CSV table of C-alpha atoms and ligand atoms in Angstrom, one decimal:
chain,number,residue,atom,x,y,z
Q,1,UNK,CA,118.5,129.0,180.3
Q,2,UNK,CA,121.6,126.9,179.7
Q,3,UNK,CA,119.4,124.5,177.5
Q,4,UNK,CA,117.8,127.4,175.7
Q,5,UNK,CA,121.3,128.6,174.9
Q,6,UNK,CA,122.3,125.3,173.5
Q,7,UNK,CA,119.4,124.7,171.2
Q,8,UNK,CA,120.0,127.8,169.8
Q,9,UNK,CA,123.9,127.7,168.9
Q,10,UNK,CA,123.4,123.8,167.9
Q,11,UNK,CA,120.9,125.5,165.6
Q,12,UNK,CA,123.2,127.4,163.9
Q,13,UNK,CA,125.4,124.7,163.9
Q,14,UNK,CA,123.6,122.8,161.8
Q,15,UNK,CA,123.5,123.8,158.7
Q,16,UNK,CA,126.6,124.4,158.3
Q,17,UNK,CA,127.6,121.0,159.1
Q,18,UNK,CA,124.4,119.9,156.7
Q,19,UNK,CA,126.4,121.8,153.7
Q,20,UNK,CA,129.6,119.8,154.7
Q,21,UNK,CA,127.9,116.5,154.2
Q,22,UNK,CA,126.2,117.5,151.0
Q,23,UNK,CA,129.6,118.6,149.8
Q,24,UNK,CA,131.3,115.8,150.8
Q,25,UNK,CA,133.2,117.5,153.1
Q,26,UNK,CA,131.9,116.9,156.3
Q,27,UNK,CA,135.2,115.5,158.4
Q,28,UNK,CA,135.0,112.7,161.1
Q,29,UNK,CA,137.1,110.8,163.8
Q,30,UNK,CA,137.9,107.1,163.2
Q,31,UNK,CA,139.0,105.6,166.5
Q,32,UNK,CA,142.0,102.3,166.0
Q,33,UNK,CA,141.9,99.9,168.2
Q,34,UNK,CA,145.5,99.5,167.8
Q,35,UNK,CA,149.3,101.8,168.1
Q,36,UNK,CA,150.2,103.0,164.6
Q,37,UNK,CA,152.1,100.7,162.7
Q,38,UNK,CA,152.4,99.1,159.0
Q,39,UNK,CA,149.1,97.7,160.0
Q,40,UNK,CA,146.5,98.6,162.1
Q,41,UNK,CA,142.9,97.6,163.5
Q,42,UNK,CA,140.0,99.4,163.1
Q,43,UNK,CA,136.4,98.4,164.1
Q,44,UNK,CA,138.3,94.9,165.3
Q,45,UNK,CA,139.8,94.2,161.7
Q,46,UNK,CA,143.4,94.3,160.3
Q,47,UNK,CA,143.9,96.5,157.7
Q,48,UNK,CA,147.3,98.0,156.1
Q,49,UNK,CA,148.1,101.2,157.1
Q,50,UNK,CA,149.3,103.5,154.0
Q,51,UNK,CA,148.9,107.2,156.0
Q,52,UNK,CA,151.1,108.0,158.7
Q,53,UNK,CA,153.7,110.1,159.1
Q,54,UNK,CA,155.3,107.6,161.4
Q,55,UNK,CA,157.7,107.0,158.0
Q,56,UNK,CA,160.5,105.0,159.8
Q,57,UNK,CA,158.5,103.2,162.4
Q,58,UNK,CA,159.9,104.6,165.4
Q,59,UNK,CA,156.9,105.4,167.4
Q,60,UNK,CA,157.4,101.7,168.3
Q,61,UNK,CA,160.9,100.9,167.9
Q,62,UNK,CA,162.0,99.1,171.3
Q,63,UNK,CA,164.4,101.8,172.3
Q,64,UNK,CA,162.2,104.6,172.2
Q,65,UNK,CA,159.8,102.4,174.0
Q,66,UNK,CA,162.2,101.8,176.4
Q,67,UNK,CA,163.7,105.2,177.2
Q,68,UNK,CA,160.1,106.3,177.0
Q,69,UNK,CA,159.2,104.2,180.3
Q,70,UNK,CA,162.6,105.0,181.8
Q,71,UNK,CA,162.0,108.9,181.8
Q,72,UNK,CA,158.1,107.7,182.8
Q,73,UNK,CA,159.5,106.7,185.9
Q,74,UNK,CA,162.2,109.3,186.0
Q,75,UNK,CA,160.0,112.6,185.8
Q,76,UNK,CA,156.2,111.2,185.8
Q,77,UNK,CA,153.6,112.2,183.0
Q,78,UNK,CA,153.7,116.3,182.6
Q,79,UNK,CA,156.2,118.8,182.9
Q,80,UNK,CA,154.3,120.7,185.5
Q,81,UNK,CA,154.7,124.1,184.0
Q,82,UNK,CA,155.3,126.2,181.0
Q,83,UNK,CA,159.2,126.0,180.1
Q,84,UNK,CA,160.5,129.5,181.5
Q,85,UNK,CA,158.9,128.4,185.1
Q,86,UNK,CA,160.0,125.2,186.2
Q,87,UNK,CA,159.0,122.7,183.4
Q,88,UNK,CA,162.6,123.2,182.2
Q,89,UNK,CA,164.1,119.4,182.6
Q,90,UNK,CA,166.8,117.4,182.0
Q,91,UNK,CA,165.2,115.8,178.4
Q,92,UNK,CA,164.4,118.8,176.7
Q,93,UNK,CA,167.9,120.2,177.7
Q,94,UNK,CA,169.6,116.5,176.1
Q,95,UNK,CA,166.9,116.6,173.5
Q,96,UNK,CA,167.2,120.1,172.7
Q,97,UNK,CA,171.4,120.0,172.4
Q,98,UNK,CA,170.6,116.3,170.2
Q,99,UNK,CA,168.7,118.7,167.9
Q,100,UNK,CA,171.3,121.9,167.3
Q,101,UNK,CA,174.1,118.9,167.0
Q,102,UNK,CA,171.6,116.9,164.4
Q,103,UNK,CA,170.8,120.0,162.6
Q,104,UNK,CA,174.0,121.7,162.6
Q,105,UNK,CA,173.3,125.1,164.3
Q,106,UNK,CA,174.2,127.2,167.4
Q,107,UNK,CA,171.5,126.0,169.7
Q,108,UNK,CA,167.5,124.4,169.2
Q,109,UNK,CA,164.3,125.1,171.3
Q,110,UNK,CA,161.6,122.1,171.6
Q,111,UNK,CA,157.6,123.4,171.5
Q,112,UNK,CA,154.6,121.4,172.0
Q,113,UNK,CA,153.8,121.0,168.5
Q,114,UNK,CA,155.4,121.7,165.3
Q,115,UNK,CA,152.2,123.7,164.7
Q,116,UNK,CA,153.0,125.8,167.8
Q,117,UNK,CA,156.8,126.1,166.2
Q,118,UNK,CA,155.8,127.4,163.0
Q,119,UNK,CA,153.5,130.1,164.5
Q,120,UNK,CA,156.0,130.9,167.0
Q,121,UNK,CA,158.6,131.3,165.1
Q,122,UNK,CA,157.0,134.1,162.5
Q,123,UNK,CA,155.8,136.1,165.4
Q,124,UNK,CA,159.1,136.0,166.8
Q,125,UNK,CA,160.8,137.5,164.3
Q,126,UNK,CA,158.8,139.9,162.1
Q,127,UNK,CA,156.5,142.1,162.9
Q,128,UNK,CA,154.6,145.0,161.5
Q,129,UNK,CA,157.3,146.9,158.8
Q,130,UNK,CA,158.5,143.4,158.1
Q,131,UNK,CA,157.8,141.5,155.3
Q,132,UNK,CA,157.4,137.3,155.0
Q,133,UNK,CA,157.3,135.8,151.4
Q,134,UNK,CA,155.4,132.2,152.3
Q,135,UNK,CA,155.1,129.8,149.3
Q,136,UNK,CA,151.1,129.3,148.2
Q,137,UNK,CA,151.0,125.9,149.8
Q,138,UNK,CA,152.9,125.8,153.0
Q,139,UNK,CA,151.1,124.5,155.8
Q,140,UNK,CA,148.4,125.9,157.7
Q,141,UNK,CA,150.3,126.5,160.7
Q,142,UNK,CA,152.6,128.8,158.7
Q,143,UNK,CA,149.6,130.7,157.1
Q,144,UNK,CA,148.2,131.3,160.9
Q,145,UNK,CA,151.9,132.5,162.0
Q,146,UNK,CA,151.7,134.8,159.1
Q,147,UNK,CA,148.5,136.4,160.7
Q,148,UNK,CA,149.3,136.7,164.1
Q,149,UNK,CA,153.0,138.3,163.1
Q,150,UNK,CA,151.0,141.3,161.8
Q,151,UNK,CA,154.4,141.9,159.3
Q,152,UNK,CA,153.4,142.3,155.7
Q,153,UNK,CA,152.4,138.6,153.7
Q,154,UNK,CA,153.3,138.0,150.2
Q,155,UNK,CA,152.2,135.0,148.8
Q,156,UNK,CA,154.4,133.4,145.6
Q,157,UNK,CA,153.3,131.0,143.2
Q,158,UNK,CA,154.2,127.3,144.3
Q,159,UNK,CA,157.9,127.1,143.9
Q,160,UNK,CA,158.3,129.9,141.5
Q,161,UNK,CA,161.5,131.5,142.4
Q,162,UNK,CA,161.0,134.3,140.1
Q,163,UNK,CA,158.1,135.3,141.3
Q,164,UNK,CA,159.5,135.3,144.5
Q,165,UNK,CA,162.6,137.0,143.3
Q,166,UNK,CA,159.7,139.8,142.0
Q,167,UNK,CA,158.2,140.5,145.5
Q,168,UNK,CA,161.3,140.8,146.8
Q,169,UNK,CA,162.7,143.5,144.2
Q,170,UNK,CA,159.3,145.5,145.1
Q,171,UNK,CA,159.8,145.3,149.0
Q,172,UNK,CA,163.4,146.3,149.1
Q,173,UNK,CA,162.1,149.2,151.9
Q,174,UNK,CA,161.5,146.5,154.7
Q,175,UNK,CA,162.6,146.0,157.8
Q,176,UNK,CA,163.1,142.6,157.9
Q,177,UNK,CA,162.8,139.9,155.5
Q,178,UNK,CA,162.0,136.8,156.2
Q,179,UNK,CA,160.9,133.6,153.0
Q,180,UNK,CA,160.0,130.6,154.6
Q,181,UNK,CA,158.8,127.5,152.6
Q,182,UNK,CA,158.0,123.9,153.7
Q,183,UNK,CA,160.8,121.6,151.9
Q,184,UNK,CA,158.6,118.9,151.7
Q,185,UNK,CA,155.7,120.2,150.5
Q,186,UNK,CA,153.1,118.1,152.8
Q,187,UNK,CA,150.3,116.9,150.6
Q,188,UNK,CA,152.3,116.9,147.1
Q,189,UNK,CA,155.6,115.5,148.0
Q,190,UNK,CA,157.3,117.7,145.9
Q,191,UNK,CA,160.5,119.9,147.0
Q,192,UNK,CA,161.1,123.5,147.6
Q,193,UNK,CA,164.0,124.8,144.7
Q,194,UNK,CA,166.1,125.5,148.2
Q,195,UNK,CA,169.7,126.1,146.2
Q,196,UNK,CA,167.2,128.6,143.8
Q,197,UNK,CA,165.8,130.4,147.0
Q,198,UNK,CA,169.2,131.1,148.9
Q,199,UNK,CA,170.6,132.6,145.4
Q,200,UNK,CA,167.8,134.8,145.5
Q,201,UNK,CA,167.9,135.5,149.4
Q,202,UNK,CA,171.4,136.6,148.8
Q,203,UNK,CA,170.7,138.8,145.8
Q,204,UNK,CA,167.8,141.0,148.4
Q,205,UNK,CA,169.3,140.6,151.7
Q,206,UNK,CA,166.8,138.4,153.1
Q,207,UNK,CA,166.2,135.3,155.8
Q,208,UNK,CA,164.9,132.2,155.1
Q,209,UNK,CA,163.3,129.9,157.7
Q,210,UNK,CA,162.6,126.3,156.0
Q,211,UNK,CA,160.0,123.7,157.4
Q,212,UNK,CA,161.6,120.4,157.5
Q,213,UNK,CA,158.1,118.6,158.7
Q,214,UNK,CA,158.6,115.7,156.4
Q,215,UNK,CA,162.5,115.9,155.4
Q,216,UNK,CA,163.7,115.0,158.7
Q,217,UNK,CA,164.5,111.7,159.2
Q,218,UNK,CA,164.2,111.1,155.3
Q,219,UNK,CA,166.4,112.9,153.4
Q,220,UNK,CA,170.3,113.7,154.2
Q,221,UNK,CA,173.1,111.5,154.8
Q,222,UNK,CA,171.9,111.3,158.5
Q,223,UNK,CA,168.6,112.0,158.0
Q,224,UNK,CA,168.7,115.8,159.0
Q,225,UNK,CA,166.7,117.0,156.4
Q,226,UNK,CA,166.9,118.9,152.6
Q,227,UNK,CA,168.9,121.1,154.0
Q,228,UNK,CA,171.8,118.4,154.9
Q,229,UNK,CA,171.0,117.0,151.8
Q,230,UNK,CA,172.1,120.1,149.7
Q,231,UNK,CA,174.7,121.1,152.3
Q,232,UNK,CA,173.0,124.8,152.9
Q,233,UNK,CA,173.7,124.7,156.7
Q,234,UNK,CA,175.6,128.2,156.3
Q,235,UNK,CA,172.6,129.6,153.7
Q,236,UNK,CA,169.7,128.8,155.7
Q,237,UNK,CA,168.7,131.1,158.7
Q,238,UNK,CA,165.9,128.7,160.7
Q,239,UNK,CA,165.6,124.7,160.2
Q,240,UNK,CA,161.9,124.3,161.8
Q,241,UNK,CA,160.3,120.7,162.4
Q,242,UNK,CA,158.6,118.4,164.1
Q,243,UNK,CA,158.8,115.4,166.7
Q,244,UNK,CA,155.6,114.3,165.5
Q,245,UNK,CA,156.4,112.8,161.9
Q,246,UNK,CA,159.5,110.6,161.2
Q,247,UNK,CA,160.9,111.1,164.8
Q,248,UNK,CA,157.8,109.2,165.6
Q,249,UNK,CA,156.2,110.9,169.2
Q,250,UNK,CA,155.1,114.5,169.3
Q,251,UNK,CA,156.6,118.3,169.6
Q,252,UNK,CA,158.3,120.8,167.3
Q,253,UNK,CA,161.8,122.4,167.3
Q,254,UNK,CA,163.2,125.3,165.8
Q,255,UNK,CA,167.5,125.2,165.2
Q,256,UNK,CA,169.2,127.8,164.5
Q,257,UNK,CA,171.9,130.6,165.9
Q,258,UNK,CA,171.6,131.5,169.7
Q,259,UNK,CA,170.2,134.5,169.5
Q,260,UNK,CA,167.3,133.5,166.9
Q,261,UNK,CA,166.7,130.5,170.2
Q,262,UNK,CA,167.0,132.9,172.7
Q,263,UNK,CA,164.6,135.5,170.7
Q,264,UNK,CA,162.3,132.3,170.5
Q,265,UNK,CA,162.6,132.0,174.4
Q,266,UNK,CA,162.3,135.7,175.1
Q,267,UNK,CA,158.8,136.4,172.8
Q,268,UNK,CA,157.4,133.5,171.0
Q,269,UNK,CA,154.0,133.1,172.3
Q,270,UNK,CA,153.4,129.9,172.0
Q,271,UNK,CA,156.5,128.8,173.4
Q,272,UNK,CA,156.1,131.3,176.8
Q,273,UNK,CA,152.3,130.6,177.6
Q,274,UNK,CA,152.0,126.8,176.9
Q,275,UNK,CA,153.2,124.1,179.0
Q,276,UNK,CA,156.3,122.2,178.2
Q,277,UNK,CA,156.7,119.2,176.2
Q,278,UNK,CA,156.5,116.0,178.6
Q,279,UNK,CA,160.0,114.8,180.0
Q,280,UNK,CA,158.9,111.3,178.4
Q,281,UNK,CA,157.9,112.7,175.2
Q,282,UNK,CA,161.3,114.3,175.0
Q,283,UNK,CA,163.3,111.2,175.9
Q,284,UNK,CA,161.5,109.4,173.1
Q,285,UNK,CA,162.1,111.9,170.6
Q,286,UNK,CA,165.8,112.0,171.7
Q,287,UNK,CA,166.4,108.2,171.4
Q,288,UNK,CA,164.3,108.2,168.2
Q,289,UNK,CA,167.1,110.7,166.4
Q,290,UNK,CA,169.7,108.4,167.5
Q,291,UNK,CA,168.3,105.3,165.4
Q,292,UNK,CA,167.6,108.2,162.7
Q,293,UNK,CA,171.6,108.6,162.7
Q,294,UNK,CA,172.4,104.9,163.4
Q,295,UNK,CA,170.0,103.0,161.1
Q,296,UNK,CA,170.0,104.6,157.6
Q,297,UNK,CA,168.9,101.4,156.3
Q,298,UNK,CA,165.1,102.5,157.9
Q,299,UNK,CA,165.5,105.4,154.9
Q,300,UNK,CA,167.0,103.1,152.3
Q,301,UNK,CA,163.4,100.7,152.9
Q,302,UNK,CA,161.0,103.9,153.1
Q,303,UNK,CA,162.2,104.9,150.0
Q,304,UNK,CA,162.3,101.5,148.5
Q,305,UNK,CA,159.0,100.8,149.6
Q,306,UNK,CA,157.5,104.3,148.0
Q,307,UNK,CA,159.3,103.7,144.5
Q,308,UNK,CA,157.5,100.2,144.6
Q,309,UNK,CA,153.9,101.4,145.5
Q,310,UNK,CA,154.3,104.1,143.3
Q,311,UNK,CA,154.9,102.2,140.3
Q,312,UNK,CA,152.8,99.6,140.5
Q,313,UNK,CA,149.8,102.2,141.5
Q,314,UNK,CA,150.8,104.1,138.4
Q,315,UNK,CA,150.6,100.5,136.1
Q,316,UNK,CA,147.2,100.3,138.1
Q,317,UNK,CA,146.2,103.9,136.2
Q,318,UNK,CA,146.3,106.0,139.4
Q,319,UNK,CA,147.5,109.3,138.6
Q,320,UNK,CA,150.2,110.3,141.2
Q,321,UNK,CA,151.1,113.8,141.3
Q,322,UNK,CA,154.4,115.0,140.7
Q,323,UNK,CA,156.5,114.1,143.6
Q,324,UNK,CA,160.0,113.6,144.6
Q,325,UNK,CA,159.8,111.9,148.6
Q,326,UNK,CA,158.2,109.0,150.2
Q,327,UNK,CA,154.7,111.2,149.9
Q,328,UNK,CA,152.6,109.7,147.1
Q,329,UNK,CA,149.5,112.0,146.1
Q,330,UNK,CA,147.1,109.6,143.9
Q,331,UNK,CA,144.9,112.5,142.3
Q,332,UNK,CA,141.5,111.6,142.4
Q,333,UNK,CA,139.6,115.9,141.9
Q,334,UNK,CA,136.3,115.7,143.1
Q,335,UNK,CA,135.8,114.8,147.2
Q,336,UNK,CA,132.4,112.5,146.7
Q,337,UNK,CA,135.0,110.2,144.3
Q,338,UNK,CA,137.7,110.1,146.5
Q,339,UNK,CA,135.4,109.2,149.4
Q,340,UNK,CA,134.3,106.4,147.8
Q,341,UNK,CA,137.4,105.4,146.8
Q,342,UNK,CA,138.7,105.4,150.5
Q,343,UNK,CA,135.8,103.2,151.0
Q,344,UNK,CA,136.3,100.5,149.0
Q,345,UNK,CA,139.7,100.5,150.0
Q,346,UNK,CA,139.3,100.4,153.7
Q,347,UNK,CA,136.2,97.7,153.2
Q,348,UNK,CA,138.8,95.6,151.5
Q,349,UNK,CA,141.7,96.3,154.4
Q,350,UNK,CA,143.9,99.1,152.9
Q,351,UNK,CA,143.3,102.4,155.4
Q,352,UNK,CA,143.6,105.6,153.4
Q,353,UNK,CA,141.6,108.6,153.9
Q,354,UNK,CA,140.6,111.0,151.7
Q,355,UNK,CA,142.3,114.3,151.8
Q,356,UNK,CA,139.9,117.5,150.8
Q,357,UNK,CA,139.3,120.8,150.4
Q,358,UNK,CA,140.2,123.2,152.6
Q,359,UNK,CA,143.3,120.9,153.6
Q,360,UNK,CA,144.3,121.1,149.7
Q,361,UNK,CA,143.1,123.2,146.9
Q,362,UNK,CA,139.1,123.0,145.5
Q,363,UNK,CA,139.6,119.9,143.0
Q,364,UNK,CA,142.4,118.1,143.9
Q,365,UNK,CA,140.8,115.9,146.2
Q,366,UNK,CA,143.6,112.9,147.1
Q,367,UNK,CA,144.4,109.9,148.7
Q,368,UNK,CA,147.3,110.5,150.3
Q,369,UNK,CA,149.4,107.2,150.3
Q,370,UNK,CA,152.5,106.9,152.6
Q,371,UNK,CA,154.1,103.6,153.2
Q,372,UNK,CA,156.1,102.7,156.5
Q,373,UNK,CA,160.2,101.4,156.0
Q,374,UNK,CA,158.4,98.7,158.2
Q,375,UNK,CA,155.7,97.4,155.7
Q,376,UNK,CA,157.1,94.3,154.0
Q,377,UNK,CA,156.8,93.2,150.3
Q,378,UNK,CA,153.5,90.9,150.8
Q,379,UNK,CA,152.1,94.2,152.5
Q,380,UNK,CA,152.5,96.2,149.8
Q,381,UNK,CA,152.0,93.5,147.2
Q,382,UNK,CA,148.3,93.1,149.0
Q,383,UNK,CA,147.6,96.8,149.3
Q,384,UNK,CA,148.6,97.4,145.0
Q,385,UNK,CA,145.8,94.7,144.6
Q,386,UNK,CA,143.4,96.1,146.8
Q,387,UNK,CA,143.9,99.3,145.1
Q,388,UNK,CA,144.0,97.9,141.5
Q,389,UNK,CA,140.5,96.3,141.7
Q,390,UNK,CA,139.2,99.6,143.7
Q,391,UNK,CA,139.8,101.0,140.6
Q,392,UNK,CA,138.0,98.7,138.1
Q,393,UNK,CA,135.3,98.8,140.8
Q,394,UNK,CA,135.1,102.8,140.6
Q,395,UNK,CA,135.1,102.6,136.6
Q,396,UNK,CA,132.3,100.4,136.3
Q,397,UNK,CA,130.0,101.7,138.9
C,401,LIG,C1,152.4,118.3,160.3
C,401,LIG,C2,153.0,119.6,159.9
C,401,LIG,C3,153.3,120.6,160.9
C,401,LIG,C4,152.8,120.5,162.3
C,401,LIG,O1,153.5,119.6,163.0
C,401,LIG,P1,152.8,119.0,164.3
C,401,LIG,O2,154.0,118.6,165.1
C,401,LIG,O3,152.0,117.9,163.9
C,401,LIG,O4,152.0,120.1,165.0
C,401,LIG,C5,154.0,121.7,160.4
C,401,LIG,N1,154.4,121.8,159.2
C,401,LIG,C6,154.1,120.9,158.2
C,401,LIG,C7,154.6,121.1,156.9
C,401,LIG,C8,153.5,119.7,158.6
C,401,LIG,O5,153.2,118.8,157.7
């Protein structure tokens, strides 16, 4: 029976997963033999590494290895239970006080994922007879908390504070209001107008909630985030982010007022009903924000590094999107091309995927380049001519 079962969903399966490949769309896993780092080995080879989100290179900074092992052998591998039962411990307390100090607020909660933030977050505080105004390309995690707030959704145009200004005139009856906008905008590198959306917050009474996914530990004097760079501590209502990107190990936190956190504690489902964060993960991520604060020279090389890739990539004739952060989109449209552009890159030892449809709009197929603070000059001076000849290679096929 079991067997008969399985032939017949696999059946199903497979077309679907036919139409991927003919698309060029069909996803897979590629296994590194290696941690993440400026470079990395796959199938047994070095190759440069231009895709993480492990911007600063902390994931393997000695200091966060070593308070990593020391909470290892603290408090063992797993919390042991969901936060609110008894996988409450001493690093997510530190880590979670680290945060509201590092972000400026009342108080901070630590989730599993910044995923698991976002979505927890939106059904925390709206719900149906509230409305959320999301920007048309926040994250996917942000769309999926939309859904499972049941509040009202209205979607502006990327970045178009008018727009959003308009929805907001037309739902002046709601309960709640609640924008919320990545300020990094993940796959285009490009900023939210923050200063433009808390004028226009103020004007309709509303909230904001702001994604810092890929501003923290980039932007801001200390590396807070957007919103330390503009100094909107007092405008902004909820800083959300993640462990997982800059900070360099895994989790998500949301900062904000106490009652906001203790809202999040009382009724965010995806705080209440998943395990905590391990002990060890939240040691790393704690000594990790320290060297954030302490070494501002990791920023002053990220950013160094992107303004040299991008140029030179540019000079190459790549067409990089409009950006303003370490995130450089090369536009390539169709998925097939960029496929074969990753190809020839990785064949040559440069690692960059494609990035497709449904991740970003039908068309605007990209490689996604991000450079590390730790890749050096000759890294980067290999990787532009690795990706210079890709490109005569692609023109004359
Ligand atoms: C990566 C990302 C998330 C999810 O964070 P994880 O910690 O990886 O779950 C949320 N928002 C944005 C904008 C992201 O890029």
């Amino acid at each position: 029976m079991g067997e008969t079962l399985r032939a017949t969903l696999d059946d199903t399966l497979g077309p679907t997963l036919a139409e991927l490949d003919k698309a060029a769309l069909r996803r897979r896993l590629r296994p590194l033999d290696s941690g993440i780092g400026p470079r990395v080995t796959v199938d047994g080879r070095s190759v440069i590494q231009l895709c993480s989100n492990d911007y600063l290179g902390l994931s393997s900074h000695p200091l966060v290895k070593e308070a990593t092992t020391n909470a290892v052998s603290n408090y063992g591998s797993g919390a042991g239970s969901a936060r609110l039962i008894v996988g409450t411990s001493l690093p997510h307390v530190q880590l979670e006080a680290r945060l509201a100090t590092f972000k400026r607020t009342e108080a901070a909660v630590v989730l599993p994922s910044g995923y698991q933030a976002n979505v927890g977050i939106l059904q925390a505080l709206t719900g149906p007879g509230d409305v959320i105004f999301s920007d048309e390309l926040n994250h996917a995690s942000i769309i999926d908390g939309c859904r499972l707030s049941r509040a009202a959704v209205e979607v502006y145009r990327h970045r178009d504070v008018n727009h959003l200004g308009t929805l907001l005139s037309v739902n002046a009856g709601a309960r709640r209001r609640l924008i919320i906008t990545e300020t990094v905008f993940a796959m285009d590198g490009d900023l939210a107008p923050l200063n433009e959306i808390v004028a226009v917050a103020k004007r309709y009474n509303a909230s904001i909630a702001v994604d810092e996914a890929h501003a923290t530990g980039v932007f801001g004097a200390t590396g807070a985030g957007l919103v330390e760079k503009y100094e909107l501590w007092d405008s902004i209502d909820v800083q959300i982010g993640t462990l997982s990107k800059a900070v360099g190990a895994l989790g998500g936190f949301i900062a904000g007022s106490q009652a906001v956190i203790d809202t999040v504690i009382n009724s965010a489902r995806t705080f209440i009903f998943t395990t905590g964060l391990p002990p060890m993960v939240a040691a790393a991520a704690q000594a990790a924000i320290q060297i954030i604060v302490d070494e501002p020279t990791r920023r002053t090389k990220l950013w160094r590094n992107a303004s040299f890739l991008q140029e030179h990539l540019v000079a190459a004739g790549y067409t990089i999107t409009e950006t303003a952060s370490p995130i450089l989109p090369v536009l390539v449209g169709d998925s097939a091309t960029s496929i074969s552009l990753s190809e020839t890159l990785l064949k040559n030892g440069v690692l960059v995927p494609a990035i497709r449809p449904p991740t970003v709009p039908p068309g605007t197929a990209r490689l996604r380049v991000t450079p590390m603070a730790t890749h050096t000059k000759s890294d980067l001076t290999t990787a532009v001519k690795v990706f210079t000849d890709a490109k005569q290679q692609l023109e004359t096929r």
